[in-house]
Short mmCIF file of C-alpha atoms in Angstrom, two decimals:
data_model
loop_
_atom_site.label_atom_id
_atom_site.label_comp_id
_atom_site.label_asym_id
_atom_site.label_seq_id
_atom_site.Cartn_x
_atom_site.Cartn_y
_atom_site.Cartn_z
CA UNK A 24 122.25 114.36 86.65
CA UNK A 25 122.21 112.89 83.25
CA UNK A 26 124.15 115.63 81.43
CA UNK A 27 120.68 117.33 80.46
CA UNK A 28 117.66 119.70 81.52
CA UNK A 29 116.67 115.41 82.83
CA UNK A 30 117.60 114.55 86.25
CA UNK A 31 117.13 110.74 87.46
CA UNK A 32 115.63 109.67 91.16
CA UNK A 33 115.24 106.75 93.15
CA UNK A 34 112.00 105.89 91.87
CA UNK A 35 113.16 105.65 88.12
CA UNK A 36 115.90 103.72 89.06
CA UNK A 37 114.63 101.13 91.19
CA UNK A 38 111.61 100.36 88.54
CA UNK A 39 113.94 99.58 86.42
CA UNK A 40 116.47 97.27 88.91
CA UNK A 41 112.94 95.41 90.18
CA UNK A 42 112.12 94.68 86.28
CA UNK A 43 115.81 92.70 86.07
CA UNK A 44 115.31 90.65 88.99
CA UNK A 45 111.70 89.45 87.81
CA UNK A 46 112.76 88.61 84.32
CA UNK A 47 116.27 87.06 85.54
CA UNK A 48 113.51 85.20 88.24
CA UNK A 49 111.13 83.73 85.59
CA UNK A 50 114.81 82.62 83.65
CA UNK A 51 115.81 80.44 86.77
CA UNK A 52 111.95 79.47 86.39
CA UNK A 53 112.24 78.26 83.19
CA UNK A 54 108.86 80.03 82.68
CA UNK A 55 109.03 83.31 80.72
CA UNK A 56 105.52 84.85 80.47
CA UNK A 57 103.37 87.13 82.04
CA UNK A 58 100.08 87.27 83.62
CA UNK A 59 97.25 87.14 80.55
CA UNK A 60 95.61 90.27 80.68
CA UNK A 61 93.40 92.48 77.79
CA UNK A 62 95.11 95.45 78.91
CA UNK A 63 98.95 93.97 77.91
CA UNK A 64 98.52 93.69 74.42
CA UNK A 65 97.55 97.78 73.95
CA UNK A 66 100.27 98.46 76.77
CA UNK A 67 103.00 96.77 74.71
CA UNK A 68 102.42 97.97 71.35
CA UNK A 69 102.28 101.24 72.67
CA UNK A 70 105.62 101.17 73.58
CA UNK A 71 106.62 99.83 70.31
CA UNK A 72 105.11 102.76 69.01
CA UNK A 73 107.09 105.03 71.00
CA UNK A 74 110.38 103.68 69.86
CA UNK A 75 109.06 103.69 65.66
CA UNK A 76 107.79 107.06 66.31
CA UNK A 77 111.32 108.20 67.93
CA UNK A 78 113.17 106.50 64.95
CA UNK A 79 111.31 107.46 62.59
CA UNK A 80 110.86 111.73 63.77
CA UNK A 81 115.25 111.45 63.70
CA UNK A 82 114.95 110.31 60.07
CA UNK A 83 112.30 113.13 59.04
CA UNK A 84 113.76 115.42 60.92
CA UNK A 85 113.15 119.11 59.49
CA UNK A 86 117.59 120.19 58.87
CA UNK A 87 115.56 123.80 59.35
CA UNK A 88 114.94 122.43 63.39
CA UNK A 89 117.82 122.90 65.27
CA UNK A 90 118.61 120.38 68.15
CA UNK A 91 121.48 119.53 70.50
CA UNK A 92 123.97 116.83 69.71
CA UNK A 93 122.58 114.93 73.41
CA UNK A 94 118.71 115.36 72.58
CA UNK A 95 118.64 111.55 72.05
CA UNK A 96 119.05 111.02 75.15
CA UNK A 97 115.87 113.37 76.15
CA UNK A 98 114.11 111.53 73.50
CA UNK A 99 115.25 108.23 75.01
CA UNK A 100 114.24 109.95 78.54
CA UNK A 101 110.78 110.56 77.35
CA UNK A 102 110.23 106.86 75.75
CA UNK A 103 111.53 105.62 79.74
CA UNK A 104 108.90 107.31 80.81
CA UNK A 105 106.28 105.06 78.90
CA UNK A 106 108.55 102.34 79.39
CA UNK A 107 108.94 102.37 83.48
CA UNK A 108 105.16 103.07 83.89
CA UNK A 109 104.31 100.05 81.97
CA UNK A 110 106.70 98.44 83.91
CA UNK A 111 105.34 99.38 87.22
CA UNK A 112 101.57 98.03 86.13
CA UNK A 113 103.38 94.55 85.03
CA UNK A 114 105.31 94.13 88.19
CA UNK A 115 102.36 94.13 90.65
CA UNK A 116 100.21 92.86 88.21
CA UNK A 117 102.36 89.88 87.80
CA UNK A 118 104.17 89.77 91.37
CA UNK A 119 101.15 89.88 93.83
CA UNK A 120 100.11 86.06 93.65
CA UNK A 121 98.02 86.41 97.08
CA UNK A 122 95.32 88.86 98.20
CA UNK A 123 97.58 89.31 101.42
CA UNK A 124 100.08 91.01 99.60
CA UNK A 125 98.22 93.24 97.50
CA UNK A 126 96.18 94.23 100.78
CA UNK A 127 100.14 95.34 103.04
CA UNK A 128 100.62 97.17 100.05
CA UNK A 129 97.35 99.25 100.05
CA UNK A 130 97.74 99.88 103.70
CA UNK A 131 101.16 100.42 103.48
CA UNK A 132 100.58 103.50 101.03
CA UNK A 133 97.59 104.83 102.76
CA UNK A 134 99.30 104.48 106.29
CA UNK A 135 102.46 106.49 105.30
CA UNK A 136 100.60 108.72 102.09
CA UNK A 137 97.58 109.30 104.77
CA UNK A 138 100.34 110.18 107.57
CA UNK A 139 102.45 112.51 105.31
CA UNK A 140 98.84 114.44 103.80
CA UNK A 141 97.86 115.14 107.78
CA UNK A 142 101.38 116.62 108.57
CA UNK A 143 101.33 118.24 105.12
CA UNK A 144 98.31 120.03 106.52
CA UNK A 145 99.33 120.75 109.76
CA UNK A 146 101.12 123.85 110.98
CA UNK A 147 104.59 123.03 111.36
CA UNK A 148 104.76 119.65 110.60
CA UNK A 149 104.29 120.60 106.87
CA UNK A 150 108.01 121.85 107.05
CA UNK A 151 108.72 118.27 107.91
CA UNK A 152 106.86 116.74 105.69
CA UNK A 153 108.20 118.40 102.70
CA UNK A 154 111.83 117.32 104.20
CA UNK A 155 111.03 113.78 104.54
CA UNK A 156 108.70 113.46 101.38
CA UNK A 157 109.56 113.64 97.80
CA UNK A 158 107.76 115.96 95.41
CA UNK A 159 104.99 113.49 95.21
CA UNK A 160 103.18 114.41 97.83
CA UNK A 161 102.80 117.97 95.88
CA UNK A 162 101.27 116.19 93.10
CA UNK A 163 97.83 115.90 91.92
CA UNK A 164 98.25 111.86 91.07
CA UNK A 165 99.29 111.34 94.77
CA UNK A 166 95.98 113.22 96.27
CA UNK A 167 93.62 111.49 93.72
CA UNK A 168 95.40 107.55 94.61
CA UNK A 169 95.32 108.53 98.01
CA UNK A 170 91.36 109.72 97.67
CA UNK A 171 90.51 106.68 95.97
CA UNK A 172 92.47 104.41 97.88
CA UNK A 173 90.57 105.63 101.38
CA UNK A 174 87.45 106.01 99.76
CA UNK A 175 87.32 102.54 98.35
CA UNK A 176 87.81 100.86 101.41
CA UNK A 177 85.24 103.09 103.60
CA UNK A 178 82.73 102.17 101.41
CA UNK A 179 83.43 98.69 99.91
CA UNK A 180 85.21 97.53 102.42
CA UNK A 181 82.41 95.90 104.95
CA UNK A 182 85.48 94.03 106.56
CA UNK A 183 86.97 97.07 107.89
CA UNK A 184 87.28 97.59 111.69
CA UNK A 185 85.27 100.76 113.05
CA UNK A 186 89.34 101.68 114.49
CA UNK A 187 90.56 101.47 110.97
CA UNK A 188 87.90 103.53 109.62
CA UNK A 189 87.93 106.41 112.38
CA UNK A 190 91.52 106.49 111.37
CA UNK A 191 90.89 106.84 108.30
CA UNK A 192 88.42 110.07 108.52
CA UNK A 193 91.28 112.59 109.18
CA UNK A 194 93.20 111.15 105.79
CA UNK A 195 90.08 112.10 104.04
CA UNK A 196 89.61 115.61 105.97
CA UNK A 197 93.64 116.37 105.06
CA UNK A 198 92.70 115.76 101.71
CA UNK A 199 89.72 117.94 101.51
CA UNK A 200 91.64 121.16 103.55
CA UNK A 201 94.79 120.44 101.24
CA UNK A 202 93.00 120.79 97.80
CA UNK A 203 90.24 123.45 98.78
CA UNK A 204 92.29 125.42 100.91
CA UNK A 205 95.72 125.40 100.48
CA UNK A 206 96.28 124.60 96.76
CA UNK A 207 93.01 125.46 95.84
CA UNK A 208 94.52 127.37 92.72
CA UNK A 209 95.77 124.14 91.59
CA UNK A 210 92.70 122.98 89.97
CA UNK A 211 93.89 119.93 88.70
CA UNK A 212 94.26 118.40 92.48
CA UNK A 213 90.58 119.50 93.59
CA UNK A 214 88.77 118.49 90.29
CA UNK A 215 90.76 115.55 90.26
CA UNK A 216 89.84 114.54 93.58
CA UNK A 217 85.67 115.66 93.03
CA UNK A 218 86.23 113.30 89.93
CA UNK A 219 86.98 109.99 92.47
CA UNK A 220 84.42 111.16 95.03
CA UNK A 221 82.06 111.20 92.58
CA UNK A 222 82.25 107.76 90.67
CA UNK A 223 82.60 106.12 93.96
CA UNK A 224 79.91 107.65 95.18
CA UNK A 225 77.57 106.58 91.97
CA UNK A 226 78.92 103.49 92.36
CA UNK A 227 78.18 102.75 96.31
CA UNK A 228 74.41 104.47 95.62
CA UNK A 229 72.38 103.76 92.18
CA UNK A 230 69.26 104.90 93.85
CA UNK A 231 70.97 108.02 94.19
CA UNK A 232 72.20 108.70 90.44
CA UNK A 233 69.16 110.06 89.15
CA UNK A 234 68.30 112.60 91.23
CA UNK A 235 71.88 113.78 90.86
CA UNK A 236 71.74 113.81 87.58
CA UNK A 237 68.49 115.86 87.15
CA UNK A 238 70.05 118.67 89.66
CA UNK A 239 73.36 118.51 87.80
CA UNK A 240 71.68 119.33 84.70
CA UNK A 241 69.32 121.77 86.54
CA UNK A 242 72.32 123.67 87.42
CA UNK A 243 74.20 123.62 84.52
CA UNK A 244 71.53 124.71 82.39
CA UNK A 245 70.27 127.67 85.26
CA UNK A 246 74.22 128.47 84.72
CA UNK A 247 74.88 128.40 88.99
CA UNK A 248 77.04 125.58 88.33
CA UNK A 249 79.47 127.06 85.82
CA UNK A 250 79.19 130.29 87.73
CA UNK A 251 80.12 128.67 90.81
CA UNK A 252 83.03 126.54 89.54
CA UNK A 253 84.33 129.66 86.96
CA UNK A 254 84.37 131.73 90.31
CA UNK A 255 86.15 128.51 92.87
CA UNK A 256 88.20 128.17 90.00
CA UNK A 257 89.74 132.14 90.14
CA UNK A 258 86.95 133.51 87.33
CA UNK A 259 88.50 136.03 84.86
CA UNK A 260 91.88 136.48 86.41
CA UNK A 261 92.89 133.33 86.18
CA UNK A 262 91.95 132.10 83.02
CA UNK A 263 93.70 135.51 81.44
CA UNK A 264 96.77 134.12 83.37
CA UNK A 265 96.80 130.23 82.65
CA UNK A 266 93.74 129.50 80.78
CA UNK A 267 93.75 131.60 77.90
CA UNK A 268 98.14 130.89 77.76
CA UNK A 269 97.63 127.66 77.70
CA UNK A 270 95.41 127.52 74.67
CA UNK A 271 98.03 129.13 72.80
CA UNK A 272 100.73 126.57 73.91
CA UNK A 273 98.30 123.80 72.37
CA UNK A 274 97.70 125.47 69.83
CA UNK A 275 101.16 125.73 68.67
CA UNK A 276 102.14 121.93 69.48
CA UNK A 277 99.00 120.74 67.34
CA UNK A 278 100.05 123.25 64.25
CA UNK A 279 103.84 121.44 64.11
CA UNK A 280 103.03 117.84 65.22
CA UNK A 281 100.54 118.38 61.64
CA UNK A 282 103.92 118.10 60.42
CA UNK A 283 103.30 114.25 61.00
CA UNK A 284 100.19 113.35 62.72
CA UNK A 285 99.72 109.32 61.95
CA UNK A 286 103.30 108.86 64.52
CA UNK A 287 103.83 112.13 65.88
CA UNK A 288 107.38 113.88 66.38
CA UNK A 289 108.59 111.36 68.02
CA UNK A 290 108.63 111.33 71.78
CA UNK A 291 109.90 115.08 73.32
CA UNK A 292 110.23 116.20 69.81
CA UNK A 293 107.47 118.88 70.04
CA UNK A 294 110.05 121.08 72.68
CA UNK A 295 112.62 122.14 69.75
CA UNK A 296 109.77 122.35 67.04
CA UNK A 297 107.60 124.12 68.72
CA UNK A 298 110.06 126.86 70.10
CA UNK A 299 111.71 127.10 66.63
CA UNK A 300 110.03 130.74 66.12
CA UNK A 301 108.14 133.35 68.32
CA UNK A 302 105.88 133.06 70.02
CA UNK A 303 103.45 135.92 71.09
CA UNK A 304 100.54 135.86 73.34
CA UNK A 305 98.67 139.60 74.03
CA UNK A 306 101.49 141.96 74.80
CA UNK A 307 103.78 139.52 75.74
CA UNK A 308 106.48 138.12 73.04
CA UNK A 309 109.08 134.61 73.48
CA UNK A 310 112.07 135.23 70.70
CA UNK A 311 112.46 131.42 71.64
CA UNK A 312 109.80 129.97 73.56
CA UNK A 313 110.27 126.85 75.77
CA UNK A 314 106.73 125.32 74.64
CA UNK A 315 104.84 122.82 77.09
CA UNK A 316 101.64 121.95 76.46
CA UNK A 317 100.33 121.36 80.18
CA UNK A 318 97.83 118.84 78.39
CA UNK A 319 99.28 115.16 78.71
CA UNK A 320 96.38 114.13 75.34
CA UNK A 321 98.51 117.00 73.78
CA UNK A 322 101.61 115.97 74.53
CA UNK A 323 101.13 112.46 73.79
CA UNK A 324 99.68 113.58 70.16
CA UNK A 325 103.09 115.67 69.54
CA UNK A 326 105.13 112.19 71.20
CA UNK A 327 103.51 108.92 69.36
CA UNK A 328 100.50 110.84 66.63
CA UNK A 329 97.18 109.35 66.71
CA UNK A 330 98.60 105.91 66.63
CA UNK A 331 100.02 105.97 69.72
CA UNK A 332 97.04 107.63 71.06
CA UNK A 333 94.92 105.29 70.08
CA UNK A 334 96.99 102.59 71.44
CA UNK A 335 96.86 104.13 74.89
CA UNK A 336 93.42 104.66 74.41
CA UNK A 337 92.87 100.65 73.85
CA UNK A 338 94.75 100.07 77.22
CA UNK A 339 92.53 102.29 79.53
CA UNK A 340 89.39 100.78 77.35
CA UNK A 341 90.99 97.51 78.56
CA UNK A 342 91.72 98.74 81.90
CA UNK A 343 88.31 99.96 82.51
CA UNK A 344 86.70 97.16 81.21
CA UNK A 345 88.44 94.70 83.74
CA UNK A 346 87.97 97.00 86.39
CA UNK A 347 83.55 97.17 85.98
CA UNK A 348 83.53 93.08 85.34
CA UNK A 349 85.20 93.04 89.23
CA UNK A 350 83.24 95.63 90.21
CA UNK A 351 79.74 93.52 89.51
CA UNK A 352 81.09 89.98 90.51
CA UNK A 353 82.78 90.48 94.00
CA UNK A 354 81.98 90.36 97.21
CA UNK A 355 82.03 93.38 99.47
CA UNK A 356 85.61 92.84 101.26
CA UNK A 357 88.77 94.29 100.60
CA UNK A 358 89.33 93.28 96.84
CA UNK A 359 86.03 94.77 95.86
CA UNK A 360 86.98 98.31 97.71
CA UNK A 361 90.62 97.86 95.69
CA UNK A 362 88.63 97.12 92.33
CA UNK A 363 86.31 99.93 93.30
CA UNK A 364 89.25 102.49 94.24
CA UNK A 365 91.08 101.73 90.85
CA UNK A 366 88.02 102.63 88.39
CA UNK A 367 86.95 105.88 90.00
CA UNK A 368 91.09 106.65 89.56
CA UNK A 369 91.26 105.58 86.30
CA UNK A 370 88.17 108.13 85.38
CA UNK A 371 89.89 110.62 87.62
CA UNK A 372 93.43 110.51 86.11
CA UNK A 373 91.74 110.78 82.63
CA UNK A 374 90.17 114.29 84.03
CA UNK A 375 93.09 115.61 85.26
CA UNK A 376 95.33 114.72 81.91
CA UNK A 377 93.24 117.63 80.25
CA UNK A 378 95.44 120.24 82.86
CA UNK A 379 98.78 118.67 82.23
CA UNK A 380 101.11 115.94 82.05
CA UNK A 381 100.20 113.64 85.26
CA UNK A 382 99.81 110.80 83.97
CA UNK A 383 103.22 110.36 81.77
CA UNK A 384 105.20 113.57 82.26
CA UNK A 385 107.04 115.87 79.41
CA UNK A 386 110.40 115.20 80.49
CA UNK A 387 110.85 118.84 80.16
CA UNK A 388 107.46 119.98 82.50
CA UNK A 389 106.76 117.64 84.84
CA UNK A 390 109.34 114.98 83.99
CA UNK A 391 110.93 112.48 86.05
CA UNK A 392 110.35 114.68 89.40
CA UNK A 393 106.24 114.56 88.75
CA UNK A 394 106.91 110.50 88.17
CA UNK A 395 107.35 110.15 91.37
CA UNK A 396 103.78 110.37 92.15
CA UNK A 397 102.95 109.04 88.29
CA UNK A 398 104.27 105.88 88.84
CA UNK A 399 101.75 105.31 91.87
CA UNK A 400 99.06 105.33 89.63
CA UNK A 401 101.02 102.74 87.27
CA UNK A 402 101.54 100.64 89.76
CA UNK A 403 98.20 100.28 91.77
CA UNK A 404 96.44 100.22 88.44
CA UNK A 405 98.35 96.55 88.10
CA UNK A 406 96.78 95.38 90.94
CA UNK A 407 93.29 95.16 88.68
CA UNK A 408 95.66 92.50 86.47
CA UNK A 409 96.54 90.80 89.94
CA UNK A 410 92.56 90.45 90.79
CA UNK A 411 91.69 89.63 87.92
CA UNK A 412 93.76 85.95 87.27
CA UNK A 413 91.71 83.43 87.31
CA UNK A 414 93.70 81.10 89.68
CA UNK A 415 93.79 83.87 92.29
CA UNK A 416 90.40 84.74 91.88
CA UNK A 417 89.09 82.43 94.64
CA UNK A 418 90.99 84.18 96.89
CA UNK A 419 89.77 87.22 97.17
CA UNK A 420 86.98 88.99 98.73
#
């Protein structure tokens, strides 16, 4: 407990301890400097953002807004956030030195994610699988790495063993039954995962994306495919209950961050503006609503304003473009299904950041709890910086 609505966990802690013991490494090294990557530069300033934006909403504050004497602390909370993902990308991207590495840490997470998704589907050993698991296995982020993880490998990977790859087929089948059956009212984990199906499937067949395309827009414009999604997705009821809500939520963190758009609130800020008057949605009426956006593009507009947005934005542009100059110059292996794996979840975690706050949590939705899966994606994504150094390069395939 931190004394807040914020409560720590192992995985925000040790981030943290690991960053230390590089940088107090590279000291005894005598050699303080990172891996060179495009992506580092956007990364960085981004959190520099965070911090002017969080000085700089305390000094405009609105003395109409009240706020508790600890929120800097959930501000502070909310920068970590940005802060300990970032850090997560540098520290594989700048402690893997050998393919080898990168590969027992791959395997590691799809042998124990893969193992923990089968019992999570299986009558009775999903008890024990929520007892030995954090909440990170009940996230979206953890379904969608674990998706693109196995995928990559089946079908990159021409190294693979036929064992490994039979082994492999019920990961993929838990993944399937757990977000079509069981959570299939959590959209966010099944659209997710059709999102990294589908851009590693256009990218294992070209001959195939044409024809796909001309029956996707076949469908679309025939309206079966909205009608079948709208009715997967829970049609009317649902979008009176969470779709049509949520639209007023946005709509009322957009209408105060206007207060400053260029830097935003400053990060968490948006939580005692927005709940600073009623709210009222149909019948229903919040003297004091707790306001969360469930959109993480939202949120981050209300945290850092278009500037930090746009920073972001630069990083995944960065991101991305590493990731498709690996994915045309190497050779089917293991690196290539890695680089593979990474781009279809960089376009996937992008999707899924239009239902809520996956990517970098609202420390007062999905917060530090929901990083626990978050900081998966942070820290696979650095293994696209690891690839990518030029000294290493010759080593993988």
């Amino acid at each position: 407990s931190t004394g807040t609505e914020v409560v720590l966990n192992a995985a925000t802690l040790l981030v943290p301890a690991l960053l230390v013991l590089w940088v107090v490494t590279l000291l005894l090294r005598g050699e303080l400097s990172i891996a060179p990557s495009p992506a580092n530069a956007p990364l960085f300033y981004f959190l520099l953002a965070g911090l002017f934006s969080l000085l700089l909403g305390n000094v405009l504050w609105d003395p109409a807004v009240p706020k508790a004497g600890h929120f800097w602390l959930v501000q502070l909370g909310q920068w970590a956030i940005f802060f300990l993902a970032a850090g997560a990308f540098w520290l594989t991207g700048n402690l893997i030195e050998d393919e080898i590495w990168l590969r027992r840490l791959t395997f590691t997470f799809i042998a124990l994610g893969g193992s923990l998704a089968v019992a999570r589907v299986l009558p009775g050993l999903s008890v024990v699988a929520g007892r030995v698991a954090t909440h990170a296995v009940n996230r979206a982020p953890f379904w969608l790495l674990l998706t693109a993880m196995v995928g990559g490998q089946l079908l990159f990977n021409h190294r693979l063993s036929r064992r490994h790859r039979l082994l492999l087929v019920p990961v993929l089948a838990a993944v399937v039954f757990y977000s079509f059956v069981l959570t299939a009212e959590s959209r966010s984990t099944w659209v997710g995962v059709v999102a990294a199906a589908a851009v590693l499937v256009w990218l294992r067949s070209p001959r195939l994306r044409w024809p796909v395309i001309i029956v996707l827009v076949a469908l679309i414009f025939s309206g079966l495919a909205f009608t079948a999604v709208w009715e997967f997705a829970g049609g009317e009821d649902a979008w009176i209950q969470t779709g049509a809500p949520r639209l007023v939520l946005i709509e009322r963190v957009v209408a105060v961050t206007m207060r400053n758009p260029i830097t935003g609130l400053g990060p968490a800020s948006y939580r005692p503006y927005a709940g600073n008057r009623p709210l009222v949605y149909q019948r229903a009426f919040w003297a004091s609503p707790q306001v969360s956006s469930h959109n993480n593009y939202v949120d981050l507009y209300a945290h850092v304003g278009v500037l930090g947005v746009g920073l972001l934005a630069w990083f995944w542009w960065e991101l991305g473009r590493v990731g498709w100059r690996l994915v045309r110059s190497l050779e089917p292996g293991f690196a290539s299904g890695y680089v593979h794996s990474m781009v279809a979840l960089l376009v996937s975690s992008l999707v899924i950041m239009l239902f809520a706050d996956w990517v970098l949590p609202f420390v007062y939705n999905i917060g530090f709890v929901g990083f626990q899966a978050s900081v998966l994606v942070w820290l696979f994504w650095g293994g696209l910086v690891a690839i990518d150094q030029p000294a290493r390069r010759g080593r993988h395939a």
